[in-house]
Amino acid sequence: MSNNQILLETKLVSEISGTFYVPSYQRGYRWGEDEVLRLLNDIYQNGKKNYCLQPVVVRKTENRYELIDGQQRLTTLYLIYRYMKNVNPFFSDPAFDLIYETRENSADFLKSIDLTKRNENIDFWFIANAYETIRKWFEEDMQIRVLHVFEYFKEDVKIIWYEVGENEDAISLFTRLNIGKIPLTSAELVKAMFLSSDGKDKSSQEKQEEISLQWDNMEKELHDDSLWYFLTNRTNTRYQTRIDLILDLISEKPSDNREKYYTFFKIDELGKTLPLDDLWRRIQQTFLVLKDWYENHELYHKIGYLIAAEKLSLQEIYKVSIDKTKSAFRAALDAYIKDSVAIQGNYSDLSYEKPLDYKRISTLLLLFNVESVRLNGEHTQWFPFDKYKYDNKGKVAWSLEHIHAQQSEGLRTQEMWKEWLGLHIPSIKNVAADTSLADDMQAAIDKQKLERAEFDELQQKVVELLSVQGNAEYLHSISNLALLRADDNAALNNSTFDVKRNLIINMDKEGQYIPFCTKMVFLKYYTPSKDNQLHFWGQSDRVAYVEALNRVLMPYLSEPIAITEEE
């Protein structure tokens, strides 16, 4: 291996051999009972399935390995082997040993495990305690556990062997991996696979440089939030590097799998059956497929909706696309969208007050927004999944909001009452024949103590003046609901249409993202001009709104949403 070359592979634990020395810049063994038991239980509970431990990072110097990262795991594996050998003499000794640059006695203590010396220094104390933890764990079912773990080490449990070149700055790498707490990721390990071949000729070097450049370009493109949040609902808390998303697709990593190096392990297996050039082309092709979806106006909106609504994952959509023609893929997407809004019964019976219906209405309105943008845009407008999912404060929460509210749920303090009255004064001044009600509202706000009875009386007058009279059963139906950002401001949530309309306009002026259809509702876009009463949300508005829902969602609804003229 050349001085700057990386060697990356997986090894069965039983294949670890050689002498590992721990340099002076590292502290000694410090694992406690929790860490030791976690390792033992993970190995044992995994059984005969493939299991991969975190990387052991080494640098070969002469006839031994400098152990840059992995001292705690490797020492624990050594102690497990030592214990199994002590209880079953027919087992072999560990094929590796550990020595220390500045703690020579620790190597001898590892081999002898003389517990009478545990208090001589801190290293002995931690090693002895770990050995005692291992002994107690095995003694719960001695013969079965010893035989199984020995077999698992021989056939199923692997480590990731990450060997750097002799010229690598070991102290700097150790600092990054340990003091800086920045572990090697699956993406880094997969990248190293493509840059760790032994080829020294010019063409091999040029190929590695090309892969490295293409890799970095993919990572850079995935940092475009409009692309990223089209593909996933997750932030980088799940993906330390965004190219992990592509690698997870190729490895078919289950969404509920939390094994840190699952992706690397699976791609490493692929690399043993496929030439690395073919594997690299597969990574590129997968990325290009996702880019093609992103750049296709129809696929962008349909795939983006299914992911945003959490109806299908990217992994599931990718599987659906395999070996399908474009028309067959589109048909499959349409079927999934139709299924996502399918219900038992009538859409018009859905109610805000029923928890299951709340989710169904939310899904319908999300689809209404996405499809409206797709159909209205003529390829020039694109639904902004990035703004819908996240802003500069983090994840955006959305709720169903009454377009026009007549209830005062949640208004429990006089501060809330006064805020509600203050929000409605401008609307009352716009529609009232005189200023008496607005004056009474201002007087109530100015009072040091506002009584509940006085607020209730004023609120009833305001609601009556700002509401179109009629049957109030429509309040919780889809004809009176829109998507708005979740807000703890109870006074606003219980406001009448005109107050919310003014707020939406101000939010839009300030650059806050408002879903397309929500904005259209409060601008009275759907209402015919002859019926347009600017300050109210009435029967004609609701009818027009439902007609728009039916028109846009017609390909996906099992039947139209019904609304009666007397609603």
Coordinates of C-alpha atoms in Angstrom, one line a residue:
M1 CA 0.0 0.0 0.0
S2 CA 1.3 3.4 -0.9
N3 CA 2.1 6.1 1.7
N4 CA -1.0 8.0 1.0
Q5 CA -3.3 5.1 0.1
I6 CA -6.4 4.1 2.1
L7 CA -7.3 0.4 2.5
L8 CA -10.9 -0.1 3.4
E9 CA -12.6 -3.5 3.9
T10 CA -14.8 -5.5 6.3
K11 CA -13.3 -8.3 8.4
L12 CA -14.9 -10.9 10.6
V13 CA -13.9 -10.4 14.2
S14 CA -12.2 -13.7 14.1
E15 CA -9.9 -12.4 11.3
I16 CA -8.5 -9.5 13.3
S17 CA -4.9 -10.3 13.8
G18 CA -1.6 -8.6 14.5
T19 CA -0.2 -6.3 17.2
F20 CA -2.0 -3.0 17.9
Y21 CA -0.3 -0.3 19.8
V22 CA -2.0 2.6 21.5
P23 CA 0.0 5.8 21.2
S24 CA 0.7 8.1 24.1
Y25 CA -1.7 10.8 22.8
Q26 CA -4.7 8.6 23.7
R27 CA -6.1 7.9 27.1
G28 CA -6.4 4.3 28.3
Y29 CA -9.4 2.0 28.3
R30 CA -12.5 3.7 29.8
W31 CA -15.6 1.7 28.9
G32 CA -18.0 1.2 31.7
E33 CA -20.7 -1.4 32.3
D34 CA -23.3 0.2 30.0
E35 CA -21.0 0.3 26.9
V36 CA -19.8 -3.3 27.5
L37 CA -23.3 -4.7 28.0
R38 CA -24.6 -2.7 24.9
L39 CA -21.9 -4.4 22.7
L40 CA -22.6 -7.9 24.1
N41 CA -26.4 -7.5 23.8
D42 CA -26.3 -6.1 20.3
I43 CA -24.1 -9.0 19.1
Y44 CA -26.2 -11.6 20.9
Q45 CA -29.6 -10.3 19.9
N46 CA -28.6 -9.9 16.3
G47 CA -28.0 -13.7 16.2
K48 CA -27.0 -15.1 12.8
K49 CA -27.7 -12.0 10.8
N50 CA -24.8 -10.0 9.5
Y51 CA -23.7 -7.4 12.0
C52 CA -21.1 -4.7 11.5
L53 CA -19.2 -2.9 14.3
Q54 CA -18.0 0.7 13.9
P55 CA -14.7 1.2 12.2
V56 CA -11.3 0.4 13.5
V57 CA -8.9 3.0 12.1
V58 CA -5.2 2.0 12.0
R59 CA -1.9 3.1 10.4
K60 CA 0.6 0.4 9.7
T61 CA 4.1 1.1 11.0
E62 CA 6.7 -1.6 10.4
N63 CA 5.3 -4.8 11.8
R64 CA 2.4 -3.5 13.9
Y65 CA -0.6 -1.2 13.7
E66 CA -1.0 2.2 15.3
L67 CA -4.6 2.1 16.7
I68 CA -6.0 5.6 15.8
D69 CA -9.6 4.8 16.6
G70 CA -11.3 1.8 18.0
Q71 CA -9.3 1.2 21.2
Q72 CA -12.4 0.8 23.4
R73 CA -14.1 -1.7 21.0
L74 CA -11.0 -3.7 20.3
T75 CA -10.0 -4.0 23.9
T76 CA -13.6 -5.2 24.8
L77 CA -13.4 -7.8 22.0
Y78 CA -10.1 -8.9 23.4
L79 CA -11.5 -9.3 26.9
I80 CA -14.5 -11.3 25.5
Y81 CA -12.1 -13.6 23.7
R82 CA -10.0 -13.9 26.8
Y83 CA -13.0 -14.9 29.0
M84 CA -14.3 -17.4 26.4
K85 CA -10.8 -19.0 26.3
N86 CA -10.7 -19.2 30.1
V87 CA -14.0 -21.1 30.3
N88 CA -13.4 -23.3 27.3
P89 CA -9.8 -24.3 26.8
F90 CA -10.6 -25.7 23.3
F91 CA -11.2 -22.2 22.0
S92 CA -8.3 -20.4 20.5
D93 CA -6.6 -17.3 22.0
P94 CA -7.3 -13.9 20.5
A95 CA -5.4 -13.6 17.2
F96 CA -4.4 -10.1 18.1
D97 CA -2.9 -8.3 21.1
L98 CA -2.7 -4.7 22.3
I99 CA 0.4 -2.9 23.6
Y100 CA 0.7 0.7 24.9
E101 CA 3.4 3.3 24.1
T102 CA 3.5 4.6 27.7
R103 CA 1.6 2.1 29.8
E104 CA 3.6 -1.1 29.4
N105 CA 2.1 -2.9 32.4
S106 CA -1.4 -2.6 30.9
A107 CA -0.5 -5.1 28.1
D108 CA 0.6 -7.6 30.7
F109 CA -2.6 -7.0 32.8
L110 CA -4.8 -7.6 29.7
K111 CA -3.2 -11.1 29.2
S112 CA -3.3 -12.1 32.9
I113 CA -6.5 -10.4 34.1
D114 CA -5.2 -10.6 37.7
L115 CA -8.1 -9.0 39.5
T116 CA -6.1 -8.6 42.7
K117 CA -4.2 -5.8 41.0
R118 CA -7.3 -3.9 39.8
N119 CA -6.6 -1.0 42.2
E120 CA -3.0 -0.4 41.2
N121 CA -4.0 2.2 38.5
I122 CA -7.0 3.6 36.7
D123 CA -6.4 1.5 33.6
F124 CA -6.4 -1.8 35.5
W125 CA -9.6 -0.7 37.3
F126 CA -11.5 -0.1 34.1
I127 CA -10.2 -3.3 32.4
A128 CA -11.0 -5.4 35.5
N129 CA -14.5 -4.0 35.8
A130 CA -15.2 -4.6 32.1
Y131 CA -14.0 -8.2 32.5
E132 CA -16.3 -8.7 35.5
T133 CA -19.2 -7.3 33.5
I134 CA -18.4 -9.8 30.7
R135 CA -18.2 -12.7 33.2
K136 CA -21.6 -11.8 34.8
W137 CA -23.3 -11.5 31.4
F138 CA -22.0 -14.9 30.2
E139 CA -22.9 -16.6 33.5
E140 CA -26.6 -15.9 32.9
D141 CA -26.6 -18.8 30.4
M142 CA -22.9 -19.9 30.3
Q143 CA -22.7 -22.7 27.8
I144 CA -25.2 -21.4 25.2
R145 CA -23.8 -17.8 25.3
V146 CA -20.2 -18.8 25.0
L147 CA -20.8 -21.1 22.1
H148 CA -23.0 -18.6 20.3
V149 CA -20.8 -15.6 20.7
F150 CA -17.7 -17.5 19.6
E151 CA -19.6 -18.7 16.5
Y152 CA -20.9 -15.2 15.8
F153 CA -17.4 -13.8 15.9
K154 CA -16.3 -16.4 13.5
E155 CA -19.1 -16.2 11.0
D156 CA -21.4 -13.1 11.4
V157 CA -19.9 -10.1 13.3
K158 CA -17.6 -7.9 11.3
I159 CA -15.6 -4.7 11.8
I160 CA -14.9 -2.0 9.3
W161 CA -11.2 -2.0 8.7
Y162 CA -10.0 1.5 7.8
E163 CA -6.2 1.5 7.2
V164 CA -4.7 4.9 6.3
G165 CA -1.3 5.4 4.6
E166 CA 1.9 5.9 6.5
N167 CA 2.0 9.6 5.8
E168 CA -1.4 10.3 7.4
D169 CA -1.3 12.7 10.3
A170 CA -2.5 10.2 13.0
I171 CA -2.9 12.8 15.8
S172 CA -5.0 15.1 13.6
L173 CA -7.3 12.2 12.5
F174 CA -7.6 11.0 16.1
T175 CA -8.6 14.5 17.2
R176 CA -11.4 14.6 14.5
L177 CA -12.7 11.2 15.4
N178 CA -12.5 11.4 19.1
I179 CA -12.0 14.8 20.6
G180 CA -14.1 16.5 17.9
K181 CA -16.7 13.7 18.1
I182 CA -17.1 13.6 14.4
P183 CA -17.3 9.8 13.5
L184 CA -16.7 8.3 10.1
T185 CA -20.0 8.2 8.3
S186 CA -21.3 5.5 5.9
A187 CA -20.8 8.0 3.1
E188 CA -17.2 8.7 4.0
L189 CA -16.5 5.0 4.1
V190 CA -18.3 4.3 0.7
K191 CA -16.3 7.2 -0.8
A192 CA -13.1 5.7 0.5
M193 CA -14.0 2.4 -1.2
F194 CA -13.7 4.1 -4.6
L195 CA -10.5 5.9 -3.6
S196 CA -8.7 3.0 -2.0
S197 CA -7.8 0.8 -4.9
D198 CA -4.1 -0.2 -5.2
G199 CA -3.7 1.1 -8.8
K200 CA -0.8 3.4 -9.1
D201 CA -0.9 4.1 -12.8
K202 CA -1.9 7.5 -14.1
S203 CA -5.3 6.3 -15.5
S204 CA -6.3 5.0 -12.1
Q205 CA -5.3 8.2 -10.4
E206 CA -7.3 10.2 -12.9
K207 CA -10.3 8.0 -12.4
Q208 CA -10.1 8.5 -8.6
E209 CA -9.9 12.2 -9.1
E210 CA -12.9 12.2 -11.4
I211 CA -15.0 10.2 -8.9
S212 CA -14.0 12.5 -6.1
L213 CA -15.0 15.5 -8.1
Q214 CA -18.3 13.9 -9.1
W215 CA -19.0 12.9 -5.5
D216 CA -18.5 16.4 -4.3
N217 CA -20.7 17.8 -7.0
M218 CA -23.6 15.5 -6.1
E219 CA -23.2 16.5 -2.4
K220 CA -23.3 20.1 -3.4
E221 CA -26.4 19.7 -5.6
L222 CA -28.2 17.9 -2.8
H223 CA -27.6 21.0 -0.6
D224 CA -30.1 22.8 -2.7
D225 CA -33.0 22.8 -0.3
S226 CA -35.6 22.8 -3.1
L227 CA -34.2 19.5 -4.3
W228 CA -33.5 18.1 -0.9
Y229 CA -37.0 18.7 0.6
F230 CA -38.6 17.4 -2.6
L231 CA -36.9 14.1 -1.9
T232 CA -37.3 13.8 1.9
N233 CA -39.0 15.3 5.0
R234 CA -35.9 14.9 7.0
T235 CA -33.1 17.3 7.9
N236 CA -29.4 16.6 8.3
T237 CA -30.1 15.3 11.8
R238 CA -30.7 12.0 10.0
Y239 CA -28.2 12.5 7.2
Q240 CA -24.8 13.8 8.2
T241 CA -24.0 14.1 4.5
R242 CA -26.8 14.4 2.0
I243 CA -25.4 11.9 -0.4
D244 CA -26.3 9.3 2.3
L245 CA -29.8 9.6 0.9
I246 CA -28.7 8.2 -2.5
L247 CA -26.6 5.5 -0.8
D248 CA -29.5 4.4 1.4
L249 CA -31.6 4.0 -1.8
I250 CA -29.0 1.7 -3.3
S251 CA -28.6 -0.3 -0.1
E252 CA -32.4 -0.5 0.3
K253 CA -32.0 0.5 3.9
P254 CA -35.3 0.1 5.7
S255 CA -36.7 3.4 7.1
D256 CA -36.8 2.0 10.6
N257 CA -33.3 0.6 10.6
R258 CA -31.0 2.6 12.9
E259 CA -27.8 0.6 12.4
K260 CA -25.2 3.2 11.8
Y261 CA -23.2 1.5 9.2
Y262 CA -25.9 -0.6 7.5
T263 CA -25.5 1.3 4.2
F264 CA -21.8 0.9 4.0
F265 CA -22.0 -2.8 4.9
K266 CA -24.6 -3.4 2.1
I267 CA -22.7 -1.4 -0.5
D268 CA -19.5 -3.2 0.5
E269 CA -21.2 -6.5 -0.2
L270 CA -22.3 -5.2 -3.6
G271 CA -18.7 -4.1 -4.3
K272 CA -17.7 -7.7 -3.9
T273 CA -20.0 -8.9 -6.7
L274 CA -19.9 -5.8 -9.0
P275 CA -16.8 -4.1 -10.4
L276 CA -16.3 -0.8 -8.7
D277 CA -16.8 1.1 -12.0
D278 CA -20.3 -0.5 -12.3
L279 CA -21.1 0.3 -8.7
W280 CA -20.1 3.9 -9.2
R281 CA -22.2 4.1 -12.4
R282 CA -25.2 2.8 -10.3
I283 CA -24.7 5.6 -7.8
Q284 CA -24.5 8.2 -10.6
Q285 CA -27.6 6.8 -12.4
T286 CA -29.6 6.8 -9.2
F287 CA -28.8 10.4 -8.6
L288 CA -29.7 11.3 -12.2
V289 CA -33.0 9.5 -11.9
L290 CA -33.9 11.7 -8.8
K291 CA -32.7 14.8 -10.7
D292 CA -34.9 13.9 -13.6
W293 CA -38.0 13.6 -11.3
Y294 CA -37.1 16.9 -9.8
E295 CA -36.9 18.7 -13.2
N296 CA -40.1 17.1 -14.5
H297 CA -43.0 19.4 -13.6
E298 CA -45.6 16.6 -13.3
L299 CA -43.4 14.1 -11.5
Y300 CA -42.0 16.7 -9.2
H301 CA -45.5 17.6 -7.9
K302 CA -46.9 14.1 -7.7
I303 CA -43.8 12.5 -6.1
G304 CA -43.3 15.5 -3.9
Y305 CA -46.9 15.3 -2.6
L306 CA -46.7 11.6 -1.8
I307 CA -43.5 12.2 0.2
A308 CA -44.7 15.4 2.0
A309 CA -48.0 13.7 2.9
E310 CA -46.1 10.7 4.2
K311 CA -48.0 8.3 2.0
L312 CA -44.9 6.8 0.4
S313 CA -41.2 7.1 1.1
L314 CA -38.6 7.9 -1.5
Q315 CA -37.4 4.3 -1.1
E316 CA -40.9 3.0 -1.9
I317 CA -41.3 5.3 -4.9
Y318 CA -37.9 4.4 -6.2
K319 CA -38.8 0.7 -6.1
V320 CA -42.1 1.4 -7.9
S321 CA -40.2 3.2 -10.7
I322 CA -37.8 0.2 -11.4
D323 CA -38.4 -1.5 -14.8
K324 CA -41.5 0.7 -15.5
T325 CA -42.1 2.8 -18.6
K326 CA -42.7 6.5 -17.9
S327 CA -46.4 6.1 -18.6
A328 CA -46.7 3.1 -16.3
F329 CA -44.8 5.0 -13.6
R330 CA -47.2 8.0 -13.9
A331 CA -50.2 5.7 -13.7
A332 CA -48.8 4.0 -10.6
L333 CA -48.3 7.4 -9.0
D334 CA -51.8 8.5 -9.8
A335 CA -53.1 5.3 -8.2
Y336 CA -51.2 6.0 -5.0
I337 CA -52.4 9.6 -4.9
K338 CA -56.0 8.4 -5.4
D339 CA -55.6 5.9 -2.6
S340 CA -54.1 8.6 -0.3
V341 CA -57.4 10.5 -0.3
A342 CA -59.8 7.5 -0.4
I343 CA -62.3 7.4 2.4
Q344 CA -65.3 5.3 3.5
G345 CA -68.4 7.5 3.2
N346 CA -68.8 11.0 1.9
Y347 CA -66.2 13.7 1.8
S348 CA -68.8 16.3 2.8
D349 CA -69.3 14.4 6.1
L350 CA -65.7 14.9 7.2
S351 CA -65.4 17.1 10.3
Y352 CA -62.7 19.1 11.9
E353 CA -63.8 17.9 15.3
K354 CA -63.0 14.2 14.5
P355 CA -59.3 13.3 14.9
L356 CA -59.2 10.9 12.0
D357 CA -61.1 13.3 9.7
Y358 CA -58.7 16.1 10.7
K359 CA -55.9 14.2 9.1
R360 CA -57.9 13.3 6.0
I361 CA -59.0 16.9 5.5
S362 CA -55.3 18.0 5.9
T363 CA -54.2 15.5 3.3
L364 CA -57.0 16.6 0.9
L365 CA -56.0 20.3 1.3
L366 CA -52.3 19.6 0.8
L367 CA -53.1 17.7 -2.4
F368 CA -55.4 20.6 -3.4
N369 CA -52.5 23.1 -3.0
V370 CA -49.9 21.0 -4.8
E371 CA -52.2 20.2 -7.7
S372 CA -53.4 23.7 -8.0
V373 CA -49.9 25.0 -8.4
R374 CA -49.1 22.2 -10.9
L375 CA -52.2 22.9 -13.0
N376 CA -52.1 26.7 -12.7
G377 CA -48.4 27.1 -13.3
E378 CA -48.1 25.7 -16.8
H379 CA -44.6 24.6 -15.9
T380 CA -43.6 28.0 -14.6
Q381 CA -44.8 27.6 -11.0
W382 CA -43.5 24.9 -8.7
F383 CA -44.9 24.0 -5.3
P384 CA -42.2 25.0 -2.8
F385 CA -41.8 21.8 -0.7
D386 CA -38.8 23.3 1.0
K387 CA -40.8 26.3 2.4
Y388 CA -43.7 24.0 3.2
K389 CA -41.5 21.8 5.4
Y390 CA -38.9 24.0 6.9
D391 CA -38.0 27.7 7.5
N392 CA -35.1 29.4 9.3
K393 CA -36.6 28.4 12.6
G394 CA -36.8 24.7 11.8
K395 CA -39.7 22.4 11.0
V396 CA -42.9 24.2 10.0
A397 CA -46.1 22.8 11.6
W398 CA -49.3 23.2 9.8
S399 CA -52.9 23.1 11.1
L400 CA -56.4 23.2 9.8
E401 CA -57.8 26.7 10.4
H402 CA -61.4 27.8 10.2
I403 CA -61.6 30.3 7.4
H404 CA -64.3 32.0 9.5
A405 CA -64.6 31.2 13.2
Q406 CA -67.6 31.8 15.5
Q407 CA -66.3 30.2 18.6
S408 CA -64.0 31.4 21.4
E409 CA -62.4 28.1 22.4
G410 CA -59.1 28.8 24.1
L411 CA -59.8 32.4 25.1
R412 CA -59.4 32.1 28.8
T413 CA -57.6 35.2 30.0
Q414 CA -58.4 38.9 29.8
E415 CA -55.2 39.4 27.8
M416 CA -56.6 37.1 25.1
W417 CA -60.0 38.8 25.3
K418 CA -58.4 42.2 24.8
E419 CA -56.2 41.0 21.9
W420 CA -59.3 39.5 20.2
L421 CA -61.2 42.7 20.5
G422 CA -58.2 44.8 19.3
L423 CA -57.9 42.6 16.2
H424 CA -61.5 43.1 15.3
I425 CA -61.8 46.8 15.7
P426 CA -60.6 47.7 12.2
S427 CA -63.1 45.2 10.6
I428 CA -66.0 46.6 12.7
K429 CA -65.1 50.2 11.6
N430 CA -65.2 49.0 8.0
V431 CA -68.7 47.4 8.1
A432 CA -70.6 49.2 10.9
A433 CA -72.9 52.1 10.3
D434 CA -71.6 54.0 13.3
T435 CA -68.6 53.7 15.7
S436 CA -70.5 52.8 18.9
L437 CA -69.5 49.2 18.9
A438 CA -65.9 50.0 18.1
D439 CA -65.9 52.5 20.8
D440 CA -67.3 50.0 23.3
M441 CA -64.6 47.5 22.3
Q442 CA -61.8 50.1 22.8
A443 CA -63.2 51.0 26.2
A444 CA -63.2 47.4 27.2
I445 CA -59.5 47.1 26.1
D446 CA -58.6 50.1 28.2
K447 CA -60.2 48.7 31.4
Q448 CA -57.8 47.6 34.0
K449 CA -59.9 44.5 34.6
L450 CA -62.2 43.1 31.8
E451 CA -64.9 40.7 33.0
R452 CA -65.8 37.6 31.1
A453 CA -69.4 38.5 30.8
E454 CA -68.6 41.8 29.2
F455 CA -66.3 40.2 26.7
D456 CA -68.8 37.5 25.8
E457 CA -71.4 40.2 25.1
L458 CA -69.1 42.2 22.9
Q459 CA -67.8 39.2 21.1
Q460 CA -71.4 38.0 20.2
K461 CA -72.1 41.5 18.7
V462 CA -68.9 41.4 16.7
V463 CA -69.5 37.9 15.4
E464 CA -73.1 38.7 14.4
L465 CA -72.0 41.8 12.6
L466 CA -69.1 40.0 10.7
S467 CA -70.9 36.8 9.9
V468 CA -73.3 35.9 7.2
Q469 CA -76.4 34.5 8.8
G470 CA -77.3 30.9 8.2
N471 CA -76.8 27.4 9.3
A472 CA -73.7 27.1 11.4
E473 CA -73.2 23.4 10.7
Y474 CA -70.7 24.3 8.0
L475 CA -68.2 25.6 10.5
H476 CA -66.2 22.3 10.8
S477 CA -66.6 21.1 7.2
I478 CA -64.0 21.3 4.5
S479 CA -65.8 24.2 3.0
N480 CA -64.7 26.4 5.9
L481 CA -61.1 25.0 6.4
A482 CA -57.7 25.9 5.0
L483 CA -54.1 25.2 5.7
L484 CA -52.3 27.7 7.9
R485 CA -49.2 27.6 10.0
A486 CA -49.9 26.3 13.5
D487 CA -50.0 29.2 15.9
D488 CA -50.5 29.4 19.6
N489 CA -52.3 32.7 19.3
A490 CA -55.8 31.6 20.4
A491 CA -57.2 35.1 19.8
L492 CA -56.2 34.9 16.1
N493 CA -57.4 31.3 15.6
N494 CA -60.9 32.3 16.8
S495 CA -61.1 35.4 14.7
T496 CA -63.6 36.1 12.0
F497 CA -62.8 36.0 8.3
D498 CA -62.0 39.7 7.8
V499 CA -59.4 39.7 10.6
K500 CA -57.7 36.6 9.2
R501 CA -57.8 38.0 5.7
N502 CA -55.9 41.1 6.8
L503 CA -53.4 39.0 8.7
I504 CA -52.8 36.8 5.6
I505 CA -52.2 39.8 3.4
N506 CA -49.7 41.2 6.0
M507 CA -47.9 37.9 6.3
D508 CA -47.7 37.7 2.5
K509 CA -46.3 41.2 2.3
E510 CA -43.6 40.3 4.8
G511 CA -42.5 37.3 2.7
Q512 CA -43.9 34.6 4.9
Y513 CA -44.9 31.5 3.0
I514 CA -48.7 31.1 2.6
P515 CA -49.9 28.0 0.8
F516 CA -51.3 28.9 -2.7
C517 CA -54.9 27.9 -2.1
T518 CA -55.0 29.5 1.4
K519 CA -54.0 32.7 -0.1
M520 CA -56.6 32.4 -2.9
V521 CA -59.3 31.7 -0.3
F522 CA -58.6 34.9 1.6
L523 CA -58.3 36.9 -1.6
K524 CA -61.7 35.6 -2.6
Y525 CA -60.2 34.2 -5.8
Y526 CA -62.7 31.3 -6.1
T527 CA -65.9 33.5 -5.5
P528 CA -67.7 34.9 -8.5
S529 CA -67.4 38.6 -8.6
K530 CA -71.2 39.1 -8.4
D531 CA -71.3 37.3 -5.1
N532 CA -68.2 38.8 -3.6
Q533 CA -68.6 40.4 -0.2
L534 CA -65.1 41.3 0.7
H535 CA -65.4 41.2 4.5
F536 CA -67.4 38.0 4.9
W537 CA -67.1 34.3 4.2
G538 CA -70.6 33.2 3.3
Q539 CA -72.6 30.5 1.5
S540 CA -71.6 31.5 -2.0
D541 CA -67.9 31.6 -1.0
R542 CA -68.2 28.0 0.4
V543 CA -69.9 26.7 -2.7
A544 CA -67.3 28.2 -5.0
Y545 CA -64.5 26.9 -2.8
V546 CA -65.9 23.3 -2.9
E547 CA -66.4 23.6 -6.6
A548 CA -62.7 24.5 -7.0
L549 CA -61.7 21.5 -4.8
N550 CA -63.8 19.2 -7.0
R551 CA -62.4 20.7 -10.2
V552 CA -58.8 20.3 -9.2
L553 CA -59.1 16.9 -7.3
M554 CA -61.5 15.3 -9.8
P555 CA -59.0 12.7 -11.0
Y556 CA -58.4 11.4 -7.5
L557 CA -61.8 11.7 -5.7
S558 CA -64.0 8.6 -5.6
E559 CA -67.0 11.0 -5.7
P560 CA -67.4 14.8 -5.7
I561 CA -67.5 16.7 -2.4
A562 CA -71.1 17.6 -1.9
I563 CA -72.4 21.0 -0.7
T564 CA -76.0 22.1 -0.5
E565 CA -77.3 25.6 -1.2
E566 CA -78.9 25.6 2.3
E567 CA -75.7 24.6 4.2

